[in-house]
Coordinates of N, CA and C in Angstrom, one line a residue:
M1 N 108.1 99.5 96.1 CA 107.8 100.9 95.7 C 108.5 101.9 96.6
R2 N 108.8 103.1 96.1 CA 109.5 104.1 96.9 C 108.6 104.5 98.2
N3 N 109.3 104.6 99.3 CA 108.7 105.0 100.6 C 107.6 104.1 101.0
S4 N 107.7 102.8 100.7 CA 106.7 101.8 101.0 C 106.9 101.1 102.3
I5 N 105.8 100.5 102.8 CA 105.9 99.6 104.0 C 105.0 98.4 103.6
E6 N 105.3 97.3 104.3 CA 104.4 96.1 104.2 C 104.2 95.7 105.6
F7 N 102.9 95.5 106.0 CA 102.6 95.1 107.4 C 101.4 94.1 107.4
E8 N 101.4 93.4 108.5 CA 100.2 92.6 108.8 C 99.4 93.2 109.9
V9 N 98.1 93.2 109.8 CA 97.2 93.8 110.8 C 96.2 92.7 111.1
W10 N 95.9 92.5 112.4 CA 94.9 91.4 112.8 C 94.2 91.9 114.0
G11 N 93.1 91.1 114.3 CA 92.3 91.4 115.5 C 91.2 90.4 115.6
K12 N 90.5 90.4 116.7 CA 89.4 89.4 117.0 C 88.2 89.8 116.2
Y13 N 87.9 91.1 116.1 CA 86.7 91.6 115.4 C 87.1 92.8 114.6
A14 N 86.3 93.1 113.5 CA 86.4 94.3 112.7 C 85.0 94.7 112.3
L15 N 84.8 96.0 112.1 CA 83.6 96.6 111.6 C 83.9 97.7 110.6
F16 N 83.9 97.3 109.3 CA 84.2 98.2 108.2 C 82.8 98.7 107.6
T17 N 82.5 99.9 107.8 CA 81.2 100.5 107.3 C 81.4 101.8 106.6
D18 N 80.4 102.3 105.9 CA 80.4 103.7 105.5 C 80.3 104.6 106.7
P19 N 81.2 105.5 106.9 CA 81.1 106.4 108.1 C 79.8 107.2 108.2
L20 N 79.1 107.4 107.0 CA 77.9 108.1 107.1 C 76.8 107.4 107.7
T21 N 76.9 106.0 107.9 CA 75.9 105.2 108.5 C 76.2 105.0 109.9
K22 N 77.2 105.6 110.5 CA 77.6 105.3 111.9 C 76.8 106.1 112.9
M23 N 75.8 106.9 112.5 CA 75.1 107.7 113.4 C 74.1 106.9 114.3
G24 N 73.8 105.7 114.0 CA 73.0 104.9 114.9 C 72.3 103.8 114.1
G25 N 71.5 103.0 114.8 CA 70.8 101.9 114.2 C 71.7 100.6 114.0
E26 N 71.2 99.7 113.1 CA 71.9 98.5 112.9 C 73.2 98.8 112.1
K27 N 74.2 98.0 112.3 CA 75.4 98.1 111.5 C 75.8 96.8 111.0
L28 N 76.2 96.7 109.7 CA 76.7 95.5 109.0 C 78.0 95.8 108.4
S29 N 79.0 95.0 108.7 CA 80.3 95.3 108.2 C 80.4 94.9 106.7
Y30 N 81.2 95.6 105.9 CA 81.6 95.1 104.6 C 82.3 93.8 104.8
Q31 N 82.5 93.0 103.8 CA 83.2 91.8 103.9 C 84.7 92.0 103.9
V32 N 85.1 93.1 103.4 CA 86.6 93.4 103.3 C 86.8 94.8 103.8
P33 N 88.0 95.1 104.2 CA 88.3 96.5 104.6 C 88.3 97.5 103.5
T34 N 87.8 98.7 103.8 CA 87.8 99.8 102.9 C 89.2 100.4 102.8
Y35 N 89.4 101.1 101.7 CA 90.7 101.9 101.5 C 90.8 102.9 102.7
Q36 N 89.7 103.5 103.1 CA 89.8 104.5 104.1 C 90.1 103.9 105.5
A37 N 89.6 102.7 105.8 CA 89.9 102.0 107.0 C 91.4 101.7 107.1
L38 N 92.0 101.2 106.0 CA 93.4 100.8 105.9 C 94.3 102.1 106.0
K39 N 93.8 103.2 105.4 CA 94.5 104.4 105.4 C 94.6 104.9 106.9
G40 N 93.4 104.8 107.6 CA 93.4 105.2 109.0 C 94.4 104.4 109.8
I41 N 94.5 103.1 109.5 CA 95.5 102.2 110.2 C 96.9 102.7 110.0
V42 N 97.2 103.0 108.7 CA 98.6 103.5 108.4 C 98.8 104.9 109.1
E43 N 97.8 105.7 109.2 CA 98.0 107.0 109.8 C 98.1 106.8 111.3
S44 N 97.6 105.7 111.9 CA 97.8 105.5 113.3 C 99.2 105.0 113.6
I45 N 99.8 104.4 112.5 CA 101.2 104.0 112.7 C 102.1 105.2 112.6
Y46 N 101.8 106.1 111.7 CA 102.6 107.4 111.6 C 101.8 108.4 110.7
W47 N 101.5 109.6 111.3 CA 100.7 110.6 110.5 C 101.4 111.9 110.6
K48 N 101.4 112.6 109.4 CA 101.9 114.0 109.3 C 101.0 114.6 108.2
P49 N 100.5 115.8 108.3 CA 99.8 116.5 107.3 C 100.6 116.7 106.0
T50 N 101.9 116.6 106.2 CA 102.9 116.8 105.0 C 102.7 115.6 104.1
L51 N 102.2 114.5 104.5 CA 102.2 113.3 103.7 C 100.8 112.9 103.3
L52 N 100.7 112.2 102.2 CA 99.5 111.5 101.8 C 99.8 110.0 101.8
M53 N 99.1 109.3 102.6 CA 99.3 107.8 102.7 C 98.5 107.2 101.6
V54 N 99.1 106.3 100.8 CA 98.4 105.7 99.7 C 98.4 104.1 99.9
I55 N 97.2 103.5 99.9 CA 97.1 102.1 100.1 C 97.2 101.4 98.7
D56 N 98.1 100.6 98.5 CA 98.3 99.9 97.2 C 97.5 98.7 97.0
E57 N 97.5 97.8 98.0 CA 96.8 96.5 97.9 C 96.7 95.9 99.3
V58 N 95.7 95.0 99.5 CA 95.5 94.3 100.7 C 95.3 92.8 100.3
R59 N 95.8 92.0 101.2 CA 95.8 90.5 101.0 C 94.9 89.9 102.1
I60 N 93.8 89.3 101.8 CA 92.9 88.7 102.8 C 93.4 87.3 103.2
M61 N 94.0 87.2 104.4 CA 94.6 86.0 104.8 C 93.7 85.0 105.4
N62 N 92.7 85.4 106.2 CA 91.8 84.5 106.9 C 90.4 84.4 106.1
P63 N 89.7 83.3 106.3 CA 88.3 83.3 105.7 C 87.4 84.4 106.2
I64 N 86.5 84.9 105.4 CA 85.6 85.9 105.8 C 84.5 85.3 106.6
Q65 N 84.4 85.7 107.9 CA 83.4 85.1 108.8 C 82.7 86.3 109.5
M66 N 81.4 86.2 109.8 CA 80.7 87.3 110.4 C 80.0 86.7 111.7
E67 N 79.9 87.7 112.6 CA 79.2 87.3 113.9 C 78.4 88.5 114.3
S68 N 77.1 88.3 114.7 CA 76.2 89.4 115.1 C 76.2 89.4 116.7
K69 N 76.1 90.7 117.2 CA 76.1 90.9 118.6 C 75.0 91.9 118.9
G70 N 74.3 91.7 120.0 CA 73.4 92.7 120.5 C 74.1 93.8 121.3
V71 N 74.0 95.0 121.0 CA 74.7 96.1 121.7 C 73.7 97.2 122.1
R72 N 74.1 98.0 123.0 CA 73.2 99.1 123.4 C 74.0 100.5 123.2
P73 N 73.9 100.9 121.9 CA 74.6 102.2 121.7 C 73.9 103.4 122.3
I74 N 74.7 104.3 122.8 CA 74.2 105.5 123.4 C 73.6 106.5 122.4
E75 N 72.4 106.9 122.5 CA 71.8 107.8 121.6 C 72.2 109.2 121.8
Y76 N 72.2 110.0 120.8 CA 72.6 111.4 120.9 C 71.6 112.2 121.8
G77 N 70.3 111.8 121.8 CA 69.3 112.5 122.6 C 69.3 112.0 124.1
G78 N 70.2 111.0 124.4 CA 70.2 110.4 125.7 C 69.5 109.0 125.7
G79 N 69.9 108.2 126.6 CA 69.4 106.8 126.7 C 70.0 105.9 125.7
N80 N 69.5 104.7 125.6 CA 70.1 103.8 124.6 C 69.0 102.8 124.2
T81 N 69.2 102.1 123.1 CA 68.3 101.0 122.6 C 69.1 99.8 122.2
L82 N 68.5 98.7 122.1 CA 69.2 97.5 121.7 C 69.3 97.5 120.2
A83 N 70.5 97.2 119.7 CA 70.7 97.2 118.2 C 71.6 96.0 117.9
N84 N 71.5 95.5 116.7 CA 72.4 94.4 116.3 C 73.5 94.9 115.4
Y85 N 74.8 94.6 115.8 CA 75.9 94.9 115.0 C 76.5 93.6 114.4
T86 N 76.8 93.5 113.1 CA 77.4 92.3 112.5 C 78.8 92.6 112.2
Y87 N 79.7 92.0 112.9 CA 81.2 92.2 112.8 C 81.8 91.1 111.9
L88 N 83.0 91.4 111.4 CA 83.9 90.4 110.9 C 84.6 89.8 112.0
K89 N 84.9 88.5 111.9 CA 85.5 87.7 113.0 C 86.8 87.2 112.6
D90 N 87.8 87.2 113.6 CA 89.1 86.7 113.4 C 89.8 87.1 112.0
V91 N 90.0 88.4 111.9 CA 90.5 89.0 110.7 C 92.0 89.1 110.7
R92 N 92.6 88.9 109.5 CA 94.1 89.1 109.4 C 94.3 89.5 107.9
Y93 N 95.0 90.6 107.8 CA 95.3 91.2 106.5 C 96.8 91.5 106.3
R94 N 97.2 91.5 105.1 CA 98.6 92.0 104.8 C 98.4 93.2 103.9
V95 N 99.1 94.2 104.2 CA 98.8 95.5 103.5 C 100.2 96.0 102.9
R96 N 100.1 96.6 101.7 CA 101.2 97.2 101.1 C 100.8 98.7 100.8
A97 N 101.6 99.6 101.4 CA 101.2 101.1 101.2 C 102.5 101.9 101.0
H98 N 102.3 103.1 100.6 CA 103.5 104.0 100.5 C 103.0 105.5 100.7
F99 N 103.9 106.4 100.9 CA 103.5 107.8 101.0 C 104.1 108.7 99.9
V100 N 103.4 109.7 99.7 CA 103.9 110.8 98.8 C 103.7 112.1 99.5
F101 N 104.4 113.1 99.1 CA 104.2 114.4 99.7 C 102.9 115.0 99.2
N102 N 102.1 115.7 100.2 CA 100.8 116.2 99.8 C 101.0 117.5 99.0
P103 N 100.6 117.5 97.7 CA 100.8 118.6 96.8 C 100.0 119.8 97.2
Y104 N 99.0 119.6 98.1 CA 98.1 120.7 98.5 C 98.6 121.4 99.8
R105 N 99.7 120.9 100.3 CA 100.2 121.5 101.6 C 101.6 122.1 101.3
T106 N 101.6 123.1 100.4 CA 102.9 123.8 100.1 C 103.4 124.6 101.3
D107 N 102.5 124.9 102.2 CA 102.9 125.6 103.5 C 103.7 124.7 104.3
L108 N 103.8 123.4 104.1 CA 104.6 122.4 104.9 C 105.8 121.9 104.1
A109 N 106.2 122.7 103.1 CA 107.4 122.3 102.3 C 108.6 122.2 103.2
F110 N 108.7 122.9 104.3 CA 109.9 122.8 105.2 C 110.0 121.4 105.8
D111 N 108.9 120.6 105.7 CA 108.9 119.3 106.4 C 109.0 118.1 105.4
R112 N 109.5 118.4 104.2 CA 109.5 117.4 103.1 C 110.9 116.7 103.1
N113 N 111.2 116.0 104.1 CA 112.4 115.2 104.2 C 112.0 113.7 104.0
E114 N 112.1 113.3 102.8 CA 111.6 111.9 102.4 C 112.3 110.8 103.3
N115 N 113.6 110.8 103.4 CA 114.3 109.8 104.1 C 113.9 109.7 105.6
K116 N 113.9 110.9 106.2 CA 113.5 110.9 107.6 C 112.1 110.4 107.9
H117 N 111.2 110.8 107.0 CA 109.8 110.4 107.2 C 109.7 108.9 107.0
H118 N 110.4 108.3 106.0 CA 110.3 106.9 105.8 C 110.9 106.1 106.9
N119 N 112.0 106.6 107.5 CA 112.7 105.9 108.6 C 111.8 106.0 109.8
I120 N 111.1 107.1 110.1 CA 110.2 107.2 111.2 C 109.0 106.3 111.0
L121 N 108.5 106.2 109.8 CA 107.4 105.3 109.5 C 107.7 103.9 109.8
K122 N 108.9 103.4 109.3 CA 109.3 102.0 109.5 C 109.5 101.8 111.0
R123 N 110.1 102.7 111.7 CA 110.4 102.6 113.1 C 109.1 102.5 113.9
S124 N 108.1 103.3 113.5 CA 106.8 103.4 114.2 C 106.1 102.0 114.0
L125 N 106.2 101.5 112.8 CA 105.6 100.2 112.5 C 106.2 99.1 113.4
K126 N 107.5 99.1 113.5 CA 108.1 98.1 114.4 C 107.6 98.2 115.8
A127 N 107.3 99.4 116.2 CA 106.8 99.6 117.6 C 105.4 99.3 117.8
G128 N 104.7 99.0 116.7 CA 103.2 98.7 116.8 C 102.4 99.9 116.6
G129 N 102.9 101.0 116.1 CA 102.2 102.2 115.8 C 102.3 103.3 116.9
R130 N 102.2 104.5 116.5 CA 102.3 105.6 117.4 C 100.9 105.9 118.1
R131 N 99.8 105.4 117.6 CA 98.5 105.5 118.2 C 97.9 104.1 118.2
D132 N 96.8 103.9 119.0 CA 96.1 102.7 119.0 C 95.6 102.3 117.6
I133 N 95.6 101.1 117.3 CA 95.1 100.6 116.0 C 93.7 100.1 116.2
F134 N 92.8 100.6 115.3 CA 91.4 100.1 115.4 C 91.0 99.6 114.0
L135 N 90.2 98.5 114.0 CA 89.8 97.9 112.8 C 88.4 98.3 112.4
G136 N 88.3 99.6 111.9 CA 87.0 100.2 111.5 C 86.3 100.9 112.6
T137 N 86.4 100.5 113.8 CA 85.7 101.2 114.9 C 86.5 101.0 116.2
R138 N 86.2 101.9 117.2 CA 87.0 101.9 118.4 C 86.9 100.6 119.2
E139 N 85.8 99.9 119.2 CA 85.7 98.7 120.0 C 86.4 97.5 119.4
C140 N 86.9 97.7 118.2 CA 87.6 96.6 117.5 C 89.1 96.9 117.5
Q141 N 89.8 96.4 118.5 CA 91.3 96.6 118.7 C 92.0 95.8 117.6
G142 N 93.1 96.4 117.1 CA 93.9 95.7 116.1 C 95.4 95.8 116.5
Y143 N 96.2 95.0 115.8 CA 97.6 95.0 116.1 C 98.4 94.9 114.8
V144 N 99.5 95.5 114.7 CA 100.3 95.6 113.5 C 101.7 95.2 113.7
E145 N 102.3 94.6 112.7 CA 103.8 94.3 112.7 C 104.3 94.2 111.3
P146 N 105.5 94.5 111.0 CA 106.1 94.4 109.7 C 106.0 93.0 109.1
C147 N 105.9 92.8 107.8 CA 105.8 91.5 107.2 C 106.3 91.5 105.8
D148 N 106.4 90.4 105.2 CA 106.6 90.3 103.7 C 105.3 90.0 103.1
F149 N 104.8 90.9 102.3 CA 103.4 90.9 101.8 C 103.1 89.5 101.1
N150 N 104.1 89.0 100.4 CA 103.9 87.8 99.6 C 104.1 86.4 100.4
E151 N 104.6 86.5 101.6 CA 104.9 85.3 102.3 C 103.6 84.7 102.9
G152 N 103.7 83.4 103.1 CA 102.5 82.7 103.7 C 101.5 82.3 102.7
V153 N 100.5 81.6 103.2 CA 99.4 81.1 102.3 C 98.1 81.7 102.9
G154 N 97.4 82.5 102.0 CA 96.1 83.0 102.4 C 95.0 82.1 102.0
F155 N 93.8 82.3 102.6 CA 92.7 81.4 102.5 C 92.1 81.4 101.0
Y156 N 92.3 82.6 100.4 CA 91.7 82.8 99.0 C 92.7 82.7 97.9
E157 N 93.8 82.0 98.1 CA 94.9 82.0 97.1 C 94.4 81.5 95.8
N158 N 93.5 80.5 95.8 CA 93.1 79.8 94.5 C 91.7 80.2 94.1
Y159 N 91.2 81.4 94.6 CA 89.9 81.9 94.1 C 90.2 82.9 93.0
D160 N 89.7 82.6 91.8 CA 90.1 83.5 90.7 C 89.6 84.9 90.9
E161 N 88.3 85.1 91.0 CA 87.8 86.4 91.2 C 86.6 86.4 92.1
I162 N 86.5 87.4 93.1 CA 85.3 87.5 93.9 C 85.0 89.0 93.8
H163 N 83.7 89.3 93.5 CA 83.2 90.7 93.3 C 82.4 91.1 94.6
F164 N 82.6 92.3 95.1 CA 81.9 92.7 96.3 C 80.9 93.8 96.0
G165 N 80.6 94.1 94.8 CA 79.6 95.1 94.5 C 80.1 96.5 94.8
T166 N 79.2 97.5 94.9 CA 79.6 98.9 95.1 C 79.8 99.1 96.6
M167 N 80.9 99.6 97.0 CA 81.2 99.9 98.4 C 82.0 101.2 98.6
L168 N 82.1 101.7 99.8 CA 82.8 102.9 100.0 C 84.3 102.6 99.7
H169 N 84.9 103.5 99.0 CA 86.4 103.5 98.9 C 87.0 104.4 100.0
G170 N 86.5 105.6 100.1 CA 87.1 106.5 101.2 C 86.4 107.8 101.2
I171 N 87.0 108.7 102.0 CA 86.5 110.1 102.1 C 87.6 111.1 101.6
N172 N 87.1 112.0 100.8 CA 88.0 113.1 100.4 C 87.9 114.3 101.4
Y173 N 89.1 114.7 101.8 CA 89.1 115.9 102.7 C 89.8 117.1 101.9
P174 N 89.4 118.3 102.3 CA 89.9 119.4 101.5 C 91.4 119.6 101.4
D175 N 92.2 119.2 102.4 CA 93.6 119.4 102.3 C 94.3 118.3 101.5
E176 N 93.4 117.3 101.0 CA 94.0 116.2 100.2 C 93.5 116.3 98.7
T177 N 92.6 117.3 98.5 CA 92.0 117.4 97.1 C 92.2 118.9 96.6
G178 N 92.3 119.8 97.5 CA 92.4 121.2 97.0 C 91.0 121.8 96.9
R179 N 89.9 121.0 97.2 CA 88.5 121.5 97.1 C 88.0 121.7 98.5
N180 N 87.3 122.8 98.8 CA 86.7 123.1 100.1 C 85.5 122.3 100.3
A181 N 85.6 121.0 100.4 CA 84.4 120.1 100.5 C 84.9 118.7 101.0
M182 N 84.0 118.1 101.8 CA 84.2 116.7 102.2 C 83.3 115.9 101.2
E183 N 84.0 114.8 100.7 CA 83.3 114.0 99.6 C 83.5 112.5 100.0
A184 N 82.5 111.7 99.6 CA 82.6 110.3 99.7 C 82.9 109.7 98.3
R185 N 83.8 108.7 98.3 CA 84.1 108.0 97.1 C 83.6 106.6 97.1
L186 N 83.1 106.1 96.0 CA 82.6 104.7 95.9 C 83.3 104.0 94.8
W187 N 83.4 102.7 94.9 CA 84.0 101.9 93.8 C 83.5 100.5 93.9
N188 N 84.0 99.6 92.9 CA 83.6 98.2 92.9 C 84.8 97.3 93.0
P189 N 85.2 96.9 94.2 CA 86.4 96.1 94.4 C 86.2 94.7 93.9
V190 N 87.3 94.1 93.4 CA 87.4 92.7 92.9 C 88.6 92.1 93.6
M191 N 88.4 91.0 94.2 CA 89.5 90.2 94.8 C 90.0 89.1 93.9
K192 N 91.3 89.1 93.5 CA 91.8 88.1 92.7 C 92.9 87.3 93.4
N193 N 92.7 86.0 93.6 CA 93.6 85.2 94.4 C 93.9 85.7 95.7
G194 N 92.9 86.3 96.4 CA 93.0 86.8 97.7 C 93.5 88.2 97.9
I195 N 93.8 88.9 96.7 CA 94.4 90.2 96.8 C 93.4 91.2 96.1
I196 N 93.2 92.4 96.8 CA 92.5 93.5 96.2 C 93.5 94.6 96.0
K197 N 93.6 95.0 94.7 CA 94.4 96.1 94.3 C 93.6 97.4 94.3
F198 N 93.9 98.4 95.0 CA 93.1 99.6 95.1 C 93.5 100.6 94.0
I199 N 92.4 101.2 93.5 CA 92.7 102.4 92.6 C 92.9 103.6 93.5
R200 N 93.6 104.5 93.0 CA 93.9 105.7 93.7 C 92.7 106.6 93.9
P201 N 92.6 107.4 95.0 CA 91.4 108.2 95.3 C 91.0 109.1 94.1
D202 N 92.0 109.6 93.4 CA 91.7 110.5 92.2 C 91.2 109.7 91.0
E203 N 91.2 108.4 91.1 CA 90.7 107.6 90.0 C 89.3 107.1 90.2
C204 N 88.7 107.4 91.4 CA 87.4 107.0 91.6 C 86.4 107.9 90.8
M205 N 85.5 107.3 90.1 CA 84.6 108.0 89.3 C 83.3 108.4 90.0
M206 N 82.9 107.6 91.0 CA 81.7 107.8 91.8 C 82.0 108.6 93.0
V207 N 81.8 109.9 93.0 CA 82.1 110.8 94.1 C 80.9 111.7 94.4
R208 N 80.5 111.7 95.7 CA 79.4 112.6 96.0 C 79.8 113.5 97.2
K209 N 79.4 114.8 97.1 CA 79.7 115.8 98.1 C 78.9 115.5 99.4
I210 N 79.5 115.6 100.5 CA 78.8 115.5 101.8 C 78.6 116.9 102.4
S211 N 79.6 117.7 102.5 CA 79.4 119.0 103.1 C 80.6 119.9 102.7
D212 N 80.4 121.2 102.9 CA 81.5 122.2 102.7 C 82.5 122.0 103.9
M213 N 83.7 122.2 103.6 CA 84.7 122.1 104.7 C 86.0 122.8 104.2
A214 N 86.6 123.5 105.1 CA 87.9 124.2 104.8 C 89.1 123.4 105.4
P215 N 90.2 123.4 104.8 CA 91.4 122.7 105.4 C 91.9 123.3 106.6
K216 N 92.4 122.5 107.5 CA 93.0 122.9 108.8 C 94.3 123.5 108.5
H217 N 94.6 124.6 109.3 CA 95.9 125.3 109.1 C 97.0 124.6 109.9
F218 N 98.2 124.4 109.3 CA 99.4 123.9 110.0 C 100.5 124.8 109.6
D219 N 101.5 124.9 110.5 CA 102.7 125.6 110.1 C 103.9 125.1 111.0
S220 N 105.0 125.7 110.9 CA 106.2 125.2 111.7 C 106.0 125.4 113.2
Q221 N 105.1 126.2 113.6 CA 104.8 126.4 115.0 C 103.9 125.3 115.6
S222 N 103.1 124.7 114.7 CA 102.1 123.7 115.2 C 102.5 122.3 115.0
I223 N 103.5 122.0 114.2 CA 104.0 120.6 114.0 C 105.5 120.6 114.1
L224 N 106.0 119.4 114.5 CA 107.5 119.2 114.5 C 107.9 118.8 113.1
S225 N 109.0 119.3 112.6 CA 109.5 118.8 111.4 C 110.0 117.3 111.5
A226 N 110.2 116.6 110.4 CA 110.7 115.3 110.5 C 112.1 115.2 111.1
E227 N 112.9 116.2 110.9 CA 114.2 116.2 111.5 C 114.1 116.3 113.0
D228 N 113.3 117.2 113.5 CA 113.1 117.4 114.9 C 112.5 116.2 115.6
L229 N 111.5 115.6 114.9 CA 110.8 114.4 115.5 C 111.8 113.3 115.6
A230 N 112.6 113.0 114.5 CA 113.6 112.0 114.6 C 114.6 112.2 115.7
L231 N 115.0 113.4 115.9 CA 116.0 113.7 117.0 C 115.3 113.5 118.3
Q232 N 114.0 113.8 118.5 CA 113.3 113.6 119.7 C 113.2 112.1 120.0
L233 N 112.9 111.3 119.0 CA 112.8 109.9 119.2 C 114.1 109.3 119.5
D234 N 115.2 109.7 118.9 CA 116.5 109.2 119.3 C 116.9 109.5 120.7
E235 N 116.6 110.7 121.1 CA 116.8 111.1 122.5 C 116.0 110.3 123.5
G236 N 114.8 109.9 123.1 CA 114.0 109.1 124.0 C 114.5 107.7 124.1
V237 N 115.1 107.2 123.0 CA 115.7 105.8 123.1 C 117.0 105.9 123.9
N238 N 117.8 106.9 123.7 CA 119.2 106.9 124.3 C 119.2 107.6 125.6
G239 N 118.1 108.3 126.0 CA 118.1 109.0 127.2 C 117.9 108.1 128.4

């Protein structure tokens, strides 16, 4: 697909949950990564408000295993209490994603250089990302590298269909929808032969409003254009 990347992401632990449940208490990971978690990983590889990162599909390479740990999360009112977090263990995924220009950021039309953005994205992936990679939460460090999505043998290659029920798809932000609201999207993923194909955010039928929110302002004074960023990266390599 145009402007696409394929990469493998792995780590010792992962915790994929609904962000609305992260305020405290017990936490139980979904069995598979959410669209939003994978989008966050791609945006850690390379992010610009000019772009919308779209996750096409994920391939579950390792068996789904869970491990519970006793942790002492800091409470907002001070102090801490013992809680059980149930993590995914020894995770490895292959992801196929691509980007499109954000139709709601016409103010960033000056930064719509498709070829430059794609080259920087691929270059950032080879470097392991421009920011730290996390698998759902900060304590779960992840690592990325380019790969061929279809290479290798995954654990669930010969499983016809596995249904995961209703789970979070992702979060709608105002600069990605044109609506001044933050919304949560839900869907019913199905894994076929180890692969989950994601529907696009605008195809999700189960959407609920969380709160009012206005988009953040960006302009040529607050972000580098793709051309300037590419030049800066080249100077850093050659300098």
